[in-house]
């Protein structure tokens, strides 16, 4: 009798506190350690390969393996089912190879027993490389060659974004930092003068200078000859100046087109998880989406989703092999078929700075400047759709592009059109031009107070976060 009551109590407890079930995951992954951008072609190094491979192993232990800590419901554990996963990367060697290295850890070789096929005539065949699994990596439309281009926005092909990022170079913030840091950059000359000439050693190249020194600090023992110049303080300054430079090229609160890279990733995450939902727990439905891409997609998403309100660390360039993760989950017991109602579906955002296996594990952060880390699916979609750019038409409108694939969405060209990009298009070029004019006006007004600004930014730049 007693034991029966206990059993009942346990049973009801297990209903009201049903264990969480992860239904689908979308992740956006940075490449592993690579050679410097300033010495193209950039290559994934052995260290970088190891990082992404370990990352794949970590996410296998989190989502894929039969004993995974947050096993994605219904996802094949050993032999990959292609329709359940989607992997993509731009046409870029570093990113494509990173994706491949990651997959080797996520779905490793299955061994002789599983990688064994019996033919009609009765003989058996073993898959090569101990059952190595072949997983296709789709090409993402933008971002080609991004690891070889010192300026990531050029890889976006988005007219208004490129214009908007360019506006940073005429901003008061840029102009004053350029001046106040010129002595600092000059002091780095002996370290970088084999790669950069005198006219390049300044804040304009903050990222590529950081990148070159960062790569040398990791790979080249000769860098120690410059330890007197490259003190920890100086290295920190080089990094935070690059962070500030890149964040401003990737995101600006009043010019949403600048963050096109993050806006498209946002749409891709929503679309993938929505496909997971609409497949309604069909065995072969999509469950795990993985995209590899460059750090500007991270930084522009951080800006758009107001993650900088959650932690000032989001102003920084994410480390190699960093990952943004969106987990779709439910706390309700799964019905015998299909999924629980949409009201019971939640999404949480996680970020892992660096390689999971060696340094950290993903941390949960609240999106959209709020406090909640578990967002109802519908609230998540509403928040993301405020800035997501998911269709070609939206992209063309945001970017102000009117030729090629975008020609079909261009409104009837006005004969007075003065620029090939300006048509009657809603919020196209006008925003970008407005930005240029705005920046110039601001600059003119501010020139008088330059001395004050110099002092202000000169001081601020010593701190980790320079943004006002
Ligand atoms: C990257 O690899 C290519 C060969 O594939 C080589 O030519 C190039 O020098 C390498 N880049 C660096 C920076 O080592
Ligand atoms: C492969 O399958 C065949 C037929 O089932 C079996 O006889 C053979 O032992 C298997 N090979 C391995 C390496 O497991
Ligand atoms: C069975 O078929 C495979 C593929 O056609 C062939 O390579 C193999 O020699 C055949 N085995 C026998 C015993 O006929
Ligand atoms: C958008 O316009 C820019 C500037 O004309 C051009 O360089 C880019 O290739 C266009 N992108 C697409 C996808 O057509
Ligand atoms: C770089 O700077 C060092 C120290 O100032 C100097 O000795 C060297 O000749 C310079 N190298 C080049 C390529 O300019
Ligand atoms: C510095 O290098 C850049 C790129 O190679 C070149 O365009 C520029 O003319 C050079 N400047 C000087 C002063 O040599
Ligand atoms: C390492 O740095 C030294 C001095 O800065 C340079 O001569 C050498 O070419 C570098 N080695 C590599 C592999 O980049
Ligand atoms: C500089 O940083 C390194 C690594 O973080 C640390 O090991 C070293 O002690 C620091 N040096 C000084 C002088 O603070
Ligand atoms: C999810 O997909 C369905 C079917 O394609 C579509 O009707 C719906 O609008 C999508 N929802 C979101 C939030 O994208
Ligand atoms: C990630 O790490 C880099 C380098 O340590 C740092 O600058 C950045 O702020 C970190 N970002 C987050 C979100 O923790
Ligand atoms: C789901 O359940 C976990 C405990 O199992 C709890 O920490 C979390 O807050 C719940 N989330 C929601 C959205 O109910
Ligand atoms: C970001 O969130 C903070 C805190 O909720 C809020 O004060 C701020 O206005 C938000 N910024 C944007 C651009 O939405």
Short mmCIF file of N, CA and C in Angstrom, two decimals, residues 49-187:
data_model
loop_
_atom_site.label_atom_id
_atom_site.label_comp_id
_atom_site.label_asym_id
_atom_site.label_seq_id
_atom_site.Cartn_x
_atom_site.Cartn_y
_atom_site.Cartn_z
N UNK A 49 42.39 23.53 -36.31
CA UNK A 49 41.72 22.26 -36.62
C UNK A 49 41.38 21.55 -35.30
N UNK A 50 42.36 21.51 -34.41
CA UNK A 50 42.13 20.86 -33.12
C UNK A 50 40.99 21.55 -32.36
N UNK A 51 40.96 22.88 -32.41
CA UNK A 51 39.92 23.62 -31.69
C UNK A 51 38.53 23.28 -32.19
N UNK A 52 38.35 23.31 -33.52
CA UNK A 52 37.00 23.04 -34.04
C UNK A 52 36.63 21.57 -33.86
N UNK A 53 37.63 20.69 -33.96
CA UNK A 53 37.37 19.27 -33.74
C UNK A 53 36.89 19.03 -32.30
N UNK A 54 37.60 19.64 -31.35
CA UNK A 54 37.18 19.52 -29.95
C UNK A 54 35.81 20.13 -29.73
N UNK A 55 35.53 21.23 -30.43
CA UNK A 55 34.22 21.84 -30.30
C UNK A 55 33.15 20.85 -30.78
N UNK A 56 33.40 20.21 -31.91
CA UNK A 56 32.47 19.20 -32.42
C UNK A 56 32.26 18.09 -31.41
N UNK A 57 33.36 17.66 -30.78
CA UNK A 57 33.24 16.60 -29.75
C UNK A 57 32.40 17.07 -28.57
N UNK A 58 32.62 18.35 -28.19
CA UNK A 58 31.86 18.87 -27.06
C UNK A 58 30.37 18.88 -27.39
N UNK A 59 30.02 19.40 -28.58
CA UNK A 59 28.59 19.48 -28.92
C UNK A 59 27.99 18.10 -29.18
N UNK A 60 28.84 17.13 -29.54
CA UNK A 60 28.36 15.75 -29.60
C UNK A 60 27.93 15.30 -28.20
N UNK A 61 28.76 15.63 -27.21
CA UNK A 61 28.45 15.19 -25.84
C UNK A 61 27.28 15.97 -25.25
N UNK A 62 26.97 17.13 -25.84
CA UNK A 62 25.86 17.93 -25.35
C UNK A 62 24.55 17.57 -26.04
N UNK A 63 24.60 17.37 -27.38
CA UNK A 63 23.35 17.23 -28.15
C UNK A 63 23.14 15.91 -28.88
N UNK A 64 24.22 15.21 -29.21
CA UNK A 64 24.09 14.14 -30.21
C UNK A 64 24.20 12.73 -29.63
N UNK A 65 25.22 12.48 -28.82
CA UNK A 65 25.48 11.12 -28.32
C UNK A 65 24.26 10.58 -27.58
N UNK A 66 24.15 9.25 -27.52
CA UNK A 66 22.96 8.68 -26.89
C UNK A 66 22.88 9.06 -25.41
N UNK A 67 24.03 9.35 -24.80
CA UNK A 67 24.02 9.77 -23.39
C UNK A 67 24.31 11.28 -23.26
N UNK A 68 24.00 12.04 -24.30
CA UNK A 68 24.29 13.48 -24.28
C UNK A 68 23.53 14.18 -23.17
N UNK A 69 24.14 15.25 -22.62
CA UNK A 69 23.53 15.94 -21.48
C UNK A 69 22.23 16.64 -21.87
N UNK A 70 22.14 17.15 -23.08
CA UNK A 70 20.91 17.79 -23.56
C UNK A 70 20.57 17.20 -24.93
N UNK A 71 20.43 15.89 -24.93
CA UNK A 71 20.20 15.17 -26.20
C UNK A 71 19.05 15.80 -26.98
N UNK A 72 19.29 16.11 -28.25
CA UNK A 72 18.21 16.63 -29.09
C UNK A 72 17.28 15.46 -29.41
N UNK A 73 16.03 15.64 -29.04
CA UNK A 73 15.06 14.56 -29.18
C UNK A 73 14.98 14.06 -30.63
N UNK A 74 15.13 12.75 -30.80
CA UNK A 74 14.97 12.13 -32.12
C UNK A 74 16.17 12.24 -33.04
N UNK A 75 17.23 12.92 -32.60
CA UNK A 75 18.41 13.07 -33.47
C UNK A 75 19.23 11.79 -33.46
N UNK A 76 19.60 11.32 -34.66
CA UNK A 76 20.44 10.12 -34.73
C UNK A 76 21.76 10.34 -33.99
N UNK A 77 22.18 9.33 -33.26
CA UNK A 77 23.40 9.50 -32.46
C UNK A 77 24.67 9.10 -33.18
N UNK A 78 24.62 8.00 -33.93
CA UNK A 78 25.86 7.51 -34.50
C UNK A 78 25.95 7.72 -36.01
N UNK A 79 25.00 7.13 -36.72
CA UNK A 79 25.03 7.32 -38.18
C UNK A 79 24.21 8.56 -38.51
N UNK A 80 24.85 9.51 -39.16
CA UNK A 80 24.16 10.78 -39.42
C UNK A 80 23.00 10.57 -40.39
N UNK A 81 21.88 11.23 -40.08
CA UNK A 81 20.75 11.26 -41.01
C UNK A 81 20.74 12.67 -41.60
N UNK A 82 21.12 12.75 -42.87
CA UNK A 82 21.37 14.07 -43.48
C UNK A 82 20.22 15.05 -43.29
N UNK A 83 18.99 14.56 -43.41
CA UNK A 83 17.85 15.48 -43.35
C UNK A 83 17.69 16.10 -41.96
N UNK A 84 18.32 15.50 -40.95
CA UNK A 84 18.19 16.04 -39.59
C UNK A 84 19.16 17.16 -39.31
N UNK A 85 20.21 17.27 -40.10
CA UNK A 85 21.17 18.34 -39.85
C UNK A 85 21.45 19.14 -41.12
N UNK A 86 21.78 20.41 -40.95
CA UNK A 86 22.10 21.27 -42.08
C UNK A 86 23.35 22.05 -41.71
N UNK A 87 24.38 21.94 -42.54
CA UNK A 87 25.64 22.62 -42.24
C UNK A 87 25.97 23.56 -43.40
N UNK A 88 26.40 24.77 -43.07
CA UNK A 88 26.75 25.70 -44.14
C UNK A 88 27.93 26.56 -43.75
N UNK A 89 28.62 27.07 -44.76
CA UNK A 89 29.76 27.97 -44.56
C UNK A 89 29.95 28.73 -45.87
N UNK A 90 30.53 29.93 -45.80
CA UNK A 90 30.79 30.64 -47.06
C UNK A 90 31.89 29.95 -47.85
N UNK A 91 32.05 30.40 -49.07
CA UNK A 91 33.10 29.85 -49.93
C UNK A 91 34.44 30.43 -49.48
N UNK A 92 34.98 29.85 -48.43
CA UNK A 92 36.20 30.36 -47.82
C UNK A 92 36.92 29.16 -47.21
N UNK A 93 38.19 29.01 -47.51
CA UNK A 93 38.91 27.80 -47.08
C UNK A 93 38.92 27.64 -45.57
N UNK A 94 39.20 28.73 -44.85
CA UNK A 94 39.30 28.63 -43.40
C UNK A 94 37.96 28.18 -42.80
N UNK A 95 36.87 28.77 -43.29
CA UNK A 95 35.56 28.47 -42.72
C UNK A 95 35.04 27.11 -43.18
N UNK A 96 35.25 26.76 -44.44
CA UNK A 96 34.83 25.44 -44.92
C UNK A 96 35.58 24.34 -44.16
N UNK A 97 36.89 24.51 -44.02
CA UNK A 97 37.68 23.50 -43.32
C UNK A 97 37.32 23.42 -41.85
N UNK A 98 36.97 24.57 -41.26
CA UNK A 98 36.55 24.56 -39.86
C UNK A 98 35.27 23.74 -39.72
N UNK A 99 34.34 23.95 -40.65
CA UNK A 99 33.08 23.21 -40.59
C UNK A 99 33.35 21.71 -40.68
N UNK A 100 34.26 21.34 -41.57
CA UNK A 100 34.56 19.92 -41.75
C UNK A 100 35.21 19.31 -40.51
N UNK A 101 36.15 20.06 -39.93
CA UNK A 101 36.81 19.57 -38.71
C UNK A 101 35.81 19.41 -37.57
N UNK A 102 34.89 20.35 -37.48
CA UNK A 102 33.85 20.29 -36.46
C UNK A 102 33.00 19.03 -36.62
N UNK A 103 32.63 18.75 -37.88
CA UNK A 103 31.76 17.59 -38.13
C UNK A 103 32.45 16.27 -37.80
N UNK A 104 33.78 16.24 -37.96
CA UNK A 104 34.50 15.01 -37.60
C UNK A 104 34.37 14.71 -36.11
N UNK A 105 34.25 15.78 -35.32
CA UNK A 105 34.05 15.58 -33.90
C UNK A 105 32.59 15.32 -33.55
N UNK A 106 31.68 15.93 -34.32
CA UNK A 106 30.25 15.81 -34.03
C UNK A 106 29.72 14.42 -34.39
N UNK A 107 30.07 13.95 -35.57
CA UNK A 107 29.68 12.61 -36.01
C UNK A 107 30.94 11.87 -36.43
N UNK A 108 31.66 11.30 -35.48
CA UNK A 108 32.94 10.66 -35.82
C UNK A 108 32.74 9.38 -36.64
N UNK A 109 33.85 8.85 -37.12
CA UNK A 109 33.82 7.58 -37.86
C UNK A 109 33.08 6.54 -37.04
N UNK A 110 32.24 5.74 -37.68
CA UNK A 110 31.38 4.82 -36.93
C UNK A 110 32.03 3.46 -36.66
N UNK A 111 33.22 3.21 -37.24
CA UNK A 111 33.88 1.94 -36.99
C UNK A 111 33.45 0.86 -37.98
N UNK A 112 34.13 -0.28 -37.89
CA UNK A 112 33.95 -1.34 -38.88
C UNK A 112 32.56 -1.97 -38.82
N UNK A 113 31.99 -1.99 -37.63
CA UNK A 113 30.72 -2.71 -37.51
C UNK A 113 29.56 -1.93 -38.11
N UNK A 114 29.47 -0.65 -37.78
CA UNK A 114 28.37 0.16 -38.33
C UNK A 114 28.65 0.59 -39.78
N UNK A 115 29.92 0.78 -40.09
CA UNK A 115 30.27 1.18 -41.45
C UNK A 115 30.45 -0.03 -42.34
N UNK A 116 29.45 -0.85 -42.38
CA UNK A 116 29.55 -2.16 -43.02
C UNK A 116 28.26 -2.41 -43.79
N UNK A 117 28.39 -2.69 -45.05
CA UNK A 117 27.21 -2.85 -45.90
C UNK A 117 27.27 -4.20 -46.59
N UNK A 118 26.14 -4.89 -46.60
CA UNK A 118 26.10 -6.19 -47.28
C UNK A 118 25.46 -6.02 -48.66
N UNK A 119 26.16 -6.47 -49.67
CA UNK A 119 25.67 -6.29 -51.04
C UNK A 119 24.73 -7.42 -51.46
N UNK A 120 24.08 -7.25 -52.61
CA UNK A 120 23.12 -8.24 -53.11
C UNK A 120 23.77 -9.60 -53.28
N UNK A 121 25.02 -9.60 -53.70
CA UNK A 121 25.68 -10.90 -53.92
C UNK A 121 26.25 -11.49 -52.64
N UNK A 122 25.96 -10.87 -51.50
CA UNK A 122 26.34 -11.45 -50.22
C UNK A 122 27.67 -10.97 -49.68
N UNK A 123 28.47 -10.30 -50.51
CA UNK A 123 29.76 -9.85 -49.96
C UNK A 123 29.56 -8.53 -49.21
N UNK A 124 30.44 -8.25 -48.26
CA UNK A 124 30.27 -7.02 -47.47
C UNK A 124 31.39 -6.02 -47.77
N UNK A 125 31.04 -4.76 -47.63
CA UNK A 125 31.97 -3.67 -47.95
C UNK A 125 32.11 -2.79 -46.71
N UNK A 126 33.33 -2.38 -46.39
CA UNK A 126 33.55 -1.45 -45.27
C UNK A 126 33.74 -0.04 -45.81
N UNK A 127 33.12 0.92 -45.14
CA UNK A 127 33.34 2.32 -45.53
C UNK A 127 34.80 2.67 -45.26
N UNK A 128 35.40 3.54 -46.10
CA UNK A 128 36.81 3.92 -45.89
C UNK A 128 37.03 4.64 -44.55
N UNK A 129 38.27 4.71 -44.17
CA UNK A 129 38.68 5.47 -42.97
C UNK A 129 37.88 5.07 -41.73
N UNK A 130 37.70 3.75 -41.58
CA UNK A 130 37.03 3.24 -40.38
C UNK A 130 35.59 3.77 -40.23
N UNK A 131 34.92 3.96 -41.35
CA UNK A 131 33.52 4.41 -41.28
C UNK A 131 33.37 5.91 -41.16
N UNK A 132 34.33 6.64 -41.72
CA UNK A 132 34.27 8.11 -41.75
C UNK A 132 32.97 8.53 -42.42
N UNK A 133 32.27 9.54 -41.84
CA UNK A 133 30.97 9.93 -42.38
C UNK A 133 31.08 11.19 -43.23
N UNK A 134 30.47 11.12 -44.40
CA UNK A 134 30.50 12.26 -45.31
C UNK A 134 29.28 13.13 -45.07
N UNK A 135 29.51 14.39 -44.74
CA UNK A 135 28.40 15.30 -44.48
C UNK A 135 28.57 16.53 -45.36
N UNK A 136 27.61 16.79 -46.25
CA UNK A 136 27.75 17.94 -47.15
C UNK A 136 27.73 19.28 -46.41
N UNK A 137 28.51 20.22 -46.89
CA UNK A 137 28.52 21.58 -46.32
C UNK A 137 28.04 22.53 -47.41
N UNK A 138 26.87 23.13 -47.18
CA UNK A 138 26.31 24.03 -48.19
C UNK A 138 27.06 25.35 -48.18
N UNK A 139 27.02 26.04 -49.32
CA UNK A 139 27.66 27.35 -49.40
C UNK A 139 26.65 28.42 -49.01
N UNK A 140 27.02 29.31 -48.09
CA UNK A 140 26.15 30.44 -47.79
C UNK A 140 26.43 31.52 -48.85
N UNK A 141 25.38 32.26 -49.21
CA UNK A 141 25.51 33.16 -50.36
C UNK A 141 26.50 34.31 -50.15
N UNK A 142 26.63 34.81 -48.92
CA UNK A 142 27.58 35.92 -48.76
C UNK A 142 28.69 35.54 -47.81
N UNK A 143 29.75 36.32 -47.81
CA UNK A 143 30.86 36.04 -46.91
C UNK A 143 31.99 35.30 -47.59
N UNK A 144 31.91 35.11 -48.93
CA UNK A 144 32.96 34.40 -49.65
C UNK A 144 34.32 35.05 -49.44
N UNK A 145 35.33 34.22 -49.19
CA UNK A 145 36.69 34.72 -49.03
C UNK A 145 36.86 35.65 -47.84
N UNK A 146 35.94 35.56 -46.87
CA UNK A 146 35.96 36.55 -45.80
C UNK A 146 37.24 36.52 -44.98
N UNK A 147 37.85 35.36 -44.81
CA UNK A 147 39.05 35.31 -43.98
C UNK A 147 40.28 35.85 -44.70
N UNK A 148 40.14 36.11 -46.00
CA UNK A 148 41.24 36.73 -46.71
C UNK A 148 41.05 38.23 -46.87
N UNK A 149 39.83 38.69 -46.59
CA UNK A 149 39.62 40.14 -46.78
C UNK A 149 39.75 40.84 -45.44
N UNK A 150 40.55 41.91 -45.44
CA UNK A 150 40.79 42.59 -44.17
C UNK A 150 39.52 43.32 -43.75
N UNK A 151 38.65 43.61 -44.70
CA UNK A 151 37.43 44.33 -44.36
C UNK A 151 36.23 43.43 -44.63
N UNK A 152 35.62 42.91 -43.57
CA UNK A 152 34.58 41.89 -43.73
C UNK A 152 33.34 42.41 -44.45
N UNK A 153 32.99 43.68 -44.24
CA UNK A 153 31.76 44.18 -44.86
C UNK A 153 31.81 44.08 -46.38
N UNK A 154 33.02 44.12 -46.94
CA UNK A 154 33.12 44.04 -48.39
C UNK A 154 32.60 42.70 -48.88
N UNK A 155 32.61 41.68 -48.01
CA UNK A 155 32.13 40.35 -48.40
C UNK A 155 30.61 40.25 -48.35
N UNK A 156 29.93 41.29 -47.82
CA UNK A 156 28.47 41.21 -47.68
C UNK A 156 27.76 41.48 -49.00
N UNK A 157 28.39 42.23 -49.90
CA UNK A 157 27.74 42.59 -51.16
C UNK A 157 26.52 43.47 -50.97
N UNK A 158 26.35 44.02 -49.78
CA UNK A 158 25.16 44.81 -49.45
C UNK A 158 25.52 46.29 -49.54
N UNK A 159 24.94 46.97 -50.50
CA UNK A 159 25.34 48.35 -50.79
C UNK A 159 25.20 49.28 -49.57
N UNK A 160 24.04 49.27 -48.94
CA UNK A 160 23.83 50.19 -47.81
C UNK A 160 24.72 49.86 -46.61
N UNK A 161 25.03 48.57 -46.43
CA UNK A 161 25.91 48.19 -45.31
C UNK A 161 27.30 48.72 -45.52
N UNK A 162 27.77 48.57 -46.75
CA UNK A 162 29.13 49.01 -47.06
C UNK A 162 29.21 50.52 -46.87
N UNK A 163 28.19 51.22 -47.38
CA UNK A 163 28.14 52.68 -47.22
C UNK A 163 28.10 53.06 -45.75
N UNK A 164 27.25 52.33 -45.00
CA UNK A 164 27.08 52.66 -43.59
C UNK A 164 28.36 52.40 -42.81
N UNK A 165 29.01 51.27 -43.05
CA UNK A 165 30.28 51.00 -42.37
C UNK A 165 31.29 52.08 -42.70
N UNK A 166 31.30 52.50 -43.96
CA UNK A 166 32.21 53.57 -44.37
C UNK A 166 31.96 54.85 -43.59
N UNK A 167 30.70 55.05 -43.22
CA UNK A 167 30.38 56.26 -42.44
C UNK A 167 31.17 56.31 -41.15
N UNK A 168 31.53 55.13 -40.63
CA UNK A 168 32.30 55.14 -39.39
C UNK A 168 33.61 55.91 -39.57
N UNK A 169 34.19 55.78 -40.76
CA UNK A 169 35.49 56.43 -40.98
C UNK A 169 35.40 57.95 -41.04
N UNK A 170 34.18 58.47 -41.15
CA UNK A 170 34.05 59.93 -41.10
C UNK A 170 33.46 60.39 -39.77
N UNK A 171 33.23 59.45 -38.86
CA UNK A 171 32.60 59.83 -37.59
C UNK A 171 33.60 60.53 -36.66
N UNK A 172 33.05 61.29 -35.74
CA UNK A 172 33.89 62.01 -34.78
C UNK A 172 34.68 61.02 -33.92
N UNK A 173 34.00 59.92 -33.56
CA UNK A 173 34.65 58.89 -32.74
C UNK A 173 35.91 58.38 -33.44
N UNK A 174 35.75 58.05 -34.73
CA UNK A 174 36.89 57.53 -35.48
C UNK A 174 38.00 58.56 -35.60
N UNK A 175 37.60 59.78 -36.00
CA UNK A 175 38.61 60.83 -36.24
C UNK A 175 39.42 61.11 -34.98
N UNK A 176 38.74 61.17 -33.84
CA UNK A 176 39.49 61.53 -32.64
C UNK A 176 40.34 60.36 -32.15
N UNK A 177 39.82 59.13 -32.30
CA UNK A 177 40.64 57.99 -31.91
C UNK A 177 41.86 57.87 -32.82
N UNK A 178 41.63 58.15 -34.10
CA UNK A 178 42.73 58.07 -35.05
C UNK A 178 43.87 58.97 -34.58
N UNK A 179 43.51 60.18 -34.16
CA UNK A 179 44.55 61.13 -33.73
C UNK A 179 45.15 60.74 -32.38
N UNK A 180 44.26 60.42 -31.44
CA UNK A 180 44.78 60.19 -30.09
C UNK A 180 45.61 58.91 -29.99
N UNK A 181 45.44 57.99 -30.94
CA UNK A 181 46.19 56.73 -30.85
C UNK A 181 47.39 56.70 -31.81
N UNK A 182 47.63 57.80 -32.51
CA UNK A 182 48.69 57.72 -33.53
C UNK A 182 50.06 57.46 -32.90
N UNK A 183 50.32 58.06 -31.76
CA UNK A 183 51.59 57.80 -31.07
C UNK A 183 51.68 56.35 -30.62
N UNK A 184 50.55 55.84 -30.14
CA UNK A 184 50.51 54.44 -29.69
C UNK A 184 50.86 53.49 -30.84
N UNK A 185 50.21 53.70 -31.99
CA UNK A 185 50.50 52.82 -33.12
C UNK A 185 51.92 52.98 -33.63
N UNK A 186 52.42 54.24 -33.63
CA UNK A 186 53.81 54.45 -34.05
C UNK A 186 54.77 53.61 -33.21
N UNK A 187 54.44 53.49 -31.94
CA UNK A 187 55.35 52.75 -31.05
C UNK A 187 55.40 51.26 -31.41
#
